Coordinates of C-alpha atoms and ligand atoms in Angstrom, one line a residue:
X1181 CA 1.7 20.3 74.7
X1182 CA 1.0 24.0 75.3
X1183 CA 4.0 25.4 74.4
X1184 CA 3.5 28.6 72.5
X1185 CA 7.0 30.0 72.0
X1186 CA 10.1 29.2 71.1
X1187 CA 11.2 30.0 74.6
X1188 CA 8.5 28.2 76.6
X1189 CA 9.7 25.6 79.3
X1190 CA 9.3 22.9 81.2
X1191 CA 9.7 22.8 84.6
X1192 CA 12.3 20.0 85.7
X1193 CA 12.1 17.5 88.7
X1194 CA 14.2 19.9 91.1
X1195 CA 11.7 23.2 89.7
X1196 CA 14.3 24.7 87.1
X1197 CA 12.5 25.8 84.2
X1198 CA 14.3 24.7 80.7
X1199 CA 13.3 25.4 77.2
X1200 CA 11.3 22.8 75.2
X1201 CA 13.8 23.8 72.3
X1202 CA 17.2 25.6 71.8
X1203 CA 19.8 25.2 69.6
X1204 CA 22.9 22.3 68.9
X1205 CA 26.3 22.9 68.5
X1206 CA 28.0 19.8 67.8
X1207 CA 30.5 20.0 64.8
X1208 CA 29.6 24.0 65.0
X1209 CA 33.6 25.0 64.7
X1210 CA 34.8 27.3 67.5
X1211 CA 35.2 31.3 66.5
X1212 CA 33.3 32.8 64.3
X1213 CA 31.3 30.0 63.1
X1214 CA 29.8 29.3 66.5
X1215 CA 29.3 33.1 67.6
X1216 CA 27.5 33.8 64.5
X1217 CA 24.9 30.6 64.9
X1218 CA 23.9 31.6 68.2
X1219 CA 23.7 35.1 67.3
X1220 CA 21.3 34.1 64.5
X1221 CA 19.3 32.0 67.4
X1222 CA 19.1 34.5 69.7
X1223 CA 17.6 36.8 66.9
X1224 CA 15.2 34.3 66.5
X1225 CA 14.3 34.1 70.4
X1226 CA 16.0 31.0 71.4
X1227 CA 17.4 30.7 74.6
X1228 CA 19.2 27.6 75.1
X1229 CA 22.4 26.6 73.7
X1230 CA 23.4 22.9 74.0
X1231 CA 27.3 22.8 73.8
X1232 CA 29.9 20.0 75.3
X1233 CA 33.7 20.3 76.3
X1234 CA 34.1 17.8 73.5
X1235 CA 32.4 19.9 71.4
X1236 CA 35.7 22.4 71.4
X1237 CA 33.4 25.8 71.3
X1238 CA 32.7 26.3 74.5
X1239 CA 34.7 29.5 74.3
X1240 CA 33.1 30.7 70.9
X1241 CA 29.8 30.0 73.0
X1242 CA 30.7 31.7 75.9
X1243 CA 32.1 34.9 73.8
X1244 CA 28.6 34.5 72.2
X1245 CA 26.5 34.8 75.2
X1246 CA 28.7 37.9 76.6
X1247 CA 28.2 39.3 73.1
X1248 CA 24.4 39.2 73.0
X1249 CA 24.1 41.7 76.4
X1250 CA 21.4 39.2 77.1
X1251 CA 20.8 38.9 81.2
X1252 CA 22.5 35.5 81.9
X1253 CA 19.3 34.5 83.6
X1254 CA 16.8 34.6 80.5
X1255 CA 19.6 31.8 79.3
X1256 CA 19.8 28.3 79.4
X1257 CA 23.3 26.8 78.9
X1258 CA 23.9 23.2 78.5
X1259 CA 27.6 21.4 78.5
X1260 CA 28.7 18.1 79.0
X1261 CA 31.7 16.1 81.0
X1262 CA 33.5 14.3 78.1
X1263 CA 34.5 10.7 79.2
X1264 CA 38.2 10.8 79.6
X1265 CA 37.8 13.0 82.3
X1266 CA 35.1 10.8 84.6
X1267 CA 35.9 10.1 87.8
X1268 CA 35.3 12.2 91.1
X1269 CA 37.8 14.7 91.5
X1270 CA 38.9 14.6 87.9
X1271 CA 34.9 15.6 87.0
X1272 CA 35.4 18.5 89.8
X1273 CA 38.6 20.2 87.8
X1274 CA 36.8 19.3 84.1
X1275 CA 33.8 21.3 85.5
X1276 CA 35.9 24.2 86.5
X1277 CA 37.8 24.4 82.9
X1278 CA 34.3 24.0 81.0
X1279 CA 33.2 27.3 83.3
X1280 CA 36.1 28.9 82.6
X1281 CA 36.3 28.5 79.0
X1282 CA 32.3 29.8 79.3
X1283 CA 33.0 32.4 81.1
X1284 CA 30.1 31.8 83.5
X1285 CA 29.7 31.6 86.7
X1286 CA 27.6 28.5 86.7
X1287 CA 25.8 26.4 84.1
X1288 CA 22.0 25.7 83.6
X1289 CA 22.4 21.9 83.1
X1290 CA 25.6 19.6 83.1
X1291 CA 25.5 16.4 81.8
X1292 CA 27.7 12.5 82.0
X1293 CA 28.0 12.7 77.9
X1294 CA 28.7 8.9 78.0
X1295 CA 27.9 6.1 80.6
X1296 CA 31.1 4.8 81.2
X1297 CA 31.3 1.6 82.5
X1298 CA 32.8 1.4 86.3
X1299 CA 33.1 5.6 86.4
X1300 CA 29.7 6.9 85.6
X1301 CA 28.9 6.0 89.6
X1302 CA 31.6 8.4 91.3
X1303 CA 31.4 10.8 88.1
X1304 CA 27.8 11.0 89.2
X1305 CA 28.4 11.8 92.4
X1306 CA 30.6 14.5 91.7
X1307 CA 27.6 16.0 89.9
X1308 CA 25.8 15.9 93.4
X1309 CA 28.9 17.8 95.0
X1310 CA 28.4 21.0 92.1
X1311 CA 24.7 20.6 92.3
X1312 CA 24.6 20.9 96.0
X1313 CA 27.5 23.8 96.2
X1314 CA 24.9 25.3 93.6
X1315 CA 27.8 25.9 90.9
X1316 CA 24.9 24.0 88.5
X1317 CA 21.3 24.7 88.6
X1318 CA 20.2 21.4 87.2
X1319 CA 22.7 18.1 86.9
X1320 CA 21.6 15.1 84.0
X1321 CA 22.9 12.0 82.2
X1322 CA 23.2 11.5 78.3
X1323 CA 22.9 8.1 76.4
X1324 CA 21.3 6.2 79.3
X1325 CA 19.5 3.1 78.6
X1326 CA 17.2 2.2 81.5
X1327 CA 19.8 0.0 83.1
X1328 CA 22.2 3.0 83.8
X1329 CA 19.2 5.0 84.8
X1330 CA 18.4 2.4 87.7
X1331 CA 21.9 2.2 88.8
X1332 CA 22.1 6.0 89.3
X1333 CA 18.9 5.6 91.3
X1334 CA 20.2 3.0 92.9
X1335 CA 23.9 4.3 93.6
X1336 CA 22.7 8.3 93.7
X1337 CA 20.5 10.1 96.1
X1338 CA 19.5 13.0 93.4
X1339 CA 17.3 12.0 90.3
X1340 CA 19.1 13.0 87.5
X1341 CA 16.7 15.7 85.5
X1342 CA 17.3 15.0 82.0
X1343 CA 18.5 12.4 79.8
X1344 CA 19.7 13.8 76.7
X1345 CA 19.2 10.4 74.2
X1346 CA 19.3 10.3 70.5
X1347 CA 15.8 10.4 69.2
X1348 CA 14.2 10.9 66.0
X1349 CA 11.2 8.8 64.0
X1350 CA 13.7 6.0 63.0
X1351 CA 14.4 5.7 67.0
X1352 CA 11.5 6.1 69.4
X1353 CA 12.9 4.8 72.6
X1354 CA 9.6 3.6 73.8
X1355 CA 10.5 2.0 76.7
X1356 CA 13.2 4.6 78.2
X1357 CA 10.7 7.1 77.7
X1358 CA 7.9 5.7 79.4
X1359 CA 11.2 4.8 82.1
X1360 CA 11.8 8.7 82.1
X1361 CA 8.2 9.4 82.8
X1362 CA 7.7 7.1 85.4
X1363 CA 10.6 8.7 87.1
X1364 CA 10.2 12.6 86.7
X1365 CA 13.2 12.9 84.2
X1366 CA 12.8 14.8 81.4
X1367 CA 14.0 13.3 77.7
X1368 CA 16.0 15.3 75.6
X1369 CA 16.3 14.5 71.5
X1370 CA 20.2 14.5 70.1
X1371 CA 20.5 14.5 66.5
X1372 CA 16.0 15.3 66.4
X1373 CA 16.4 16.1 62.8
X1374 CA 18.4 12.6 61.6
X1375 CA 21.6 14.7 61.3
X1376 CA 19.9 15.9 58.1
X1377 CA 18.3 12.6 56.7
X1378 CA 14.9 14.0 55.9
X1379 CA 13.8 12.6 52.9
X1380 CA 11.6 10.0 54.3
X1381 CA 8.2 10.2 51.9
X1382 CA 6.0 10.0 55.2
X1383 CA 7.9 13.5 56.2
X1384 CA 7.4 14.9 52.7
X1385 CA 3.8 14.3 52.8
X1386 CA 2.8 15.3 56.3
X1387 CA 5.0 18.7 55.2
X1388 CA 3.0 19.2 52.3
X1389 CA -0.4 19.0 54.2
X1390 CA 0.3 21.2 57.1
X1391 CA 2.4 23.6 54.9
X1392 CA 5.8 23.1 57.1
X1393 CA 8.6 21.6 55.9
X1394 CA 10.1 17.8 57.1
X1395 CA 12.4 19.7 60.0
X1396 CA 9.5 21.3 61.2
X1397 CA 7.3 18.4 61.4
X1398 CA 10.2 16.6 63.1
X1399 CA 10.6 18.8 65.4
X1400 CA 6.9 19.4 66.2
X1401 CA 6.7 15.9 66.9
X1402 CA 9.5 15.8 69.7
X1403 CA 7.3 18.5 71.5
X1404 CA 4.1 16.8 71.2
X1405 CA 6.1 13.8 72.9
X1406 CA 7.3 16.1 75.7
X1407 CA 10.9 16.0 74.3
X1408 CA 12.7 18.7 74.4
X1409 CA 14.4 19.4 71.2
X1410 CA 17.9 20.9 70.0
X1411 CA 18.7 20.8 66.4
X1412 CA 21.8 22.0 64.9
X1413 CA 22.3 24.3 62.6
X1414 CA 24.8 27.0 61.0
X1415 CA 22.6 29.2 58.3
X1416 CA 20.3 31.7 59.4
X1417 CA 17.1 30.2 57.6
X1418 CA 17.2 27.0 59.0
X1419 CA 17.6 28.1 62.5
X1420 CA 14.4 30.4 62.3
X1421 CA 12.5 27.6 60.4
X1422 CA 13.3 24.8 62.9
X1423 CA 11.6 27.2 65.6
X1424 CA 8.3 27.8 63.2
X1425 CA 7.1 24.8 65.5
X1426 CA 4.7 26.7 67.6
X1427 CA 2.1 27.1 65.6
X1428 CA 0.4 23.9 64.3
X1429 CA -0.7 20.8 65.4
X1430 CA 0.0 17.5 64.5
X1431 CA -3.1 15.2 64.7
X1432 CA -3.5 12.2 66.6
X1433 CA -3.4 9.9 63.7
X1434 CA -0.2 11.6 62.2
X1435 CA 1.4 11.3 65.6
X1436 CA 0.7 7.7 65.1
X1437 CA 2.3 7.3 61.1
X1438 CA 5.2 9.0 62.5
X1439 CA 5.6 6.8 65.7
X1440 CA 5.4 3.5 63.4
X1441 CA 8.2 4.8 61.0
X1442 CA 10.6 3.5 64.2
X1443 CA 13.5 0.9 63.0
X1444 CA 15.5 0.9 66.2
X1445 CA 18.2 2.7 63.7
X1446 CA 21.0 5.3 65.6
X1447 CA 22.9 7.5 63.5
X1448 CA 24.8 7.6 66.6
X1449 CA 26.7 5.2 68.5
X1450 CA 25.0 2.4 70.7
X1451 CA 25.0 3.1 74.7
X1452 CA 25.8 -0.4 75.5
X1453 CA 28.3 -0.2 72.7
X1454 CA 30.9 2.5 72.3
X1455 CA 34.6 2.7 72.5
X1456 CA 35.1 6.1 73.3
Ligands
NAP1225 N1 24.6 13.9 73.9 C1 25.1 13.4 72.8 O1 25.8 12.4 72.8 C2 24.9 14.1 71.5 C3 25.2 13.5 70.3 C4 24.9 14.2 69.1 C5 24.3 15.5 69.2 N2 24.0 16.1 70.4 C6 23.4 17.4 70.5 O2 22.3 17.4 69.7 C7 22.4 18.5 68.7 C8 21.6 18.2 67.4 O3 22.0 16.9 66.9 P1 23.0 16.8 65.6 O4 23.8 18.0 65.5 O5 23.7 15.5 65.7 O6 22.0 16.7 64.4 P2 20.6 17.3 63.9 O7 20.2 18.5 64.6 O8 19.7 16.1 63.8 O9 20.9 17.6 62.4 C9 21.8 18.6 62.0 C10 22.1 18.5 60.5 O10 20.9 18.8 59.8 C11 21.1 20.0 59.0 N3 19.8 20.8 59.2 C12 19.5 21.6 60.2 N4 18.3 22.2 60.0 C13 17.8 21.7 58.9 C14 16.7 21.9 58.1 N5 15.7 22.8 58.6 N6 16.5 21.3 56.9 C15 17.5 20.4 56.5 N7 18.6 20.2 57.1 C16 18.8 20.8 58.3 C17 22.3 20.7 59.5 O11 23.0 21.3 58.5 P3 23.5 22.9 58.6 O12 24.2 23.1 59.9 O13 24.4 23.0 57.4 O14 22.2 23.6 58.4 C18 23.1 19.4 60.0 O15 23.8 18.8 59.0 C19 23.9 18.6 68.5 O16 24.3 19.8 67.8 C20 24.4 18.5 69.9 O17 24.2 19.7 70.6 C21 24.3 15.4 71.6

């Protein structure tokens, strides 16, 4: 890991370049709330905002980017295709309202939220239609187990470039990340900090003797794993302390304690599992 900066990137399977860390927004309310978060972590040099037309702020996002007077290129703008609305040409028209609540003219990265069983195919290739018209820089999939992964590959002819997957000590996905690897598709952590559910003695300790708090070693263990990271938040302090990552290393050996704290457990729902 040689990320330095809060900005630094990775450079995807198709060449984008996307920030090993940026900042959440899921149960961020629209408005104010929303405008002011992002505000705070572009302040802090963020530059990538992961949002979702599920989400219901895409317009507090957008009204927060045009705010900031920030060149739309030195952004990085995630948003998502909510399930109701897979399919081929119904993905085309939810794409369209997502930009036009964003007030952009493209996004960075747009991602299948869900894996829905008999639409994720077609919905999928209605990614390759925006992709290749160049409406989306970079086109993904979220909650993927390697099953749907090989499907895509199977029915698809682009890679997908990221699979945004919930991950955190308590869930290591082992096995889809060594399946990401293998395949040039780059893992992204949902929910990196346990939705808040820090208190595990192993983070207290490892806090204590690097001087960062649990988040940060958390969050510093995500990059060391090549994940790219996006943790929520809505007050100013936290946001600027979950991007003092940059700066310390975690050793091998406490990569390892943090590795066998895995229980398999999702705070989240199960991919194979959902009725939404
Ligand atoms: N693709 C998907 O299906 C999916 C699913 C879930 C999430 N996501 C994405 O992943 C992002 C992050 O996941 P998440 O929002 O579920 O949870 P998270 O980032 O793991 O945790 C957010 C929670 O932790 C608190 N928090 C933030 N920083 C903290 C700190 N330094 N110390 C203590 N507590 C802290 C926040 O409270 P405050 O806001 O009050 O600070 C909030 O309650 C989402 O916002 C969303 O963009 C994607």
């Amino acid at each position: 890991m040689t990320a330095k900066h809060v900005a630094d990137t990775t450079t995807l399977n198709n060449g984008v370049k996307m920030p090993w860390f940026g900042l959440g927004v899921w149960q961020t309310p629209d408005g104010e709330a929303v405008e002011q978060a992002i505000q705070y972590a572009l302040d802090a040099g963020y530059r990538h905002i992961d949002t979702a037309a599920i989400y219901g702020n895409e317009a507090g996002v957008g009204n927060a980017i045009k705010r900031s007077g920030l060149p739309r290129e030195d952004l990085f703008i995630t948003t998502k295709l909510w399930n109701s609305e897979q399919g081929y040409d119904s993905t085309l028209r939810a794409f369209e309202e997502s930009l036009k609540r964003l007030q952009l003219d493209y996004v960075d990265l747009y991602l299948i939220h869900w894996p829905v069983k008999g639409k994720y195919i077609e919905t999928w290739k209605a990614f390759e239609t925006l992709y290749k018209e160049g409406r989306v820089k970079s086109i993904g999939v979220s909650n993927f187990q390697v099953h749907h992964l090989k499907d895509i590959l199977e029915h698809g002819t682009i890679v997908p470039a990221v699979n945004q997957v919930e991950f955190h000590p308590l869930l290591t996905q082992t096995e889809l990340r060594a399946f990401c690897k293998e395949h040039g598709i780059q893992l992204e952590a949902w929910s990196p900090l346990m939705q808040g559910h820090l208190d595990l003695p192993v983070l207290q300790e490892l806090a204590k003797h690097y001087g960062k708090t649990p988040a940060q070693i958390v969050l510093r263990w995500d990059l060391q794993h090549e994940v790219v990271t996006i943790p929520k938040s809505v007050r100013q302090a936290r946001i600027v302390e979950n991007a003092g990552i940059f700066d310390f290393e975690l050793s091998e050996e406490d990569m390892a304690k943090l590795d066998s704290l895995n229980q398999n457990k999702r705070f989240g729902a199960d991919p194979d599992n959902f009725n939404f």
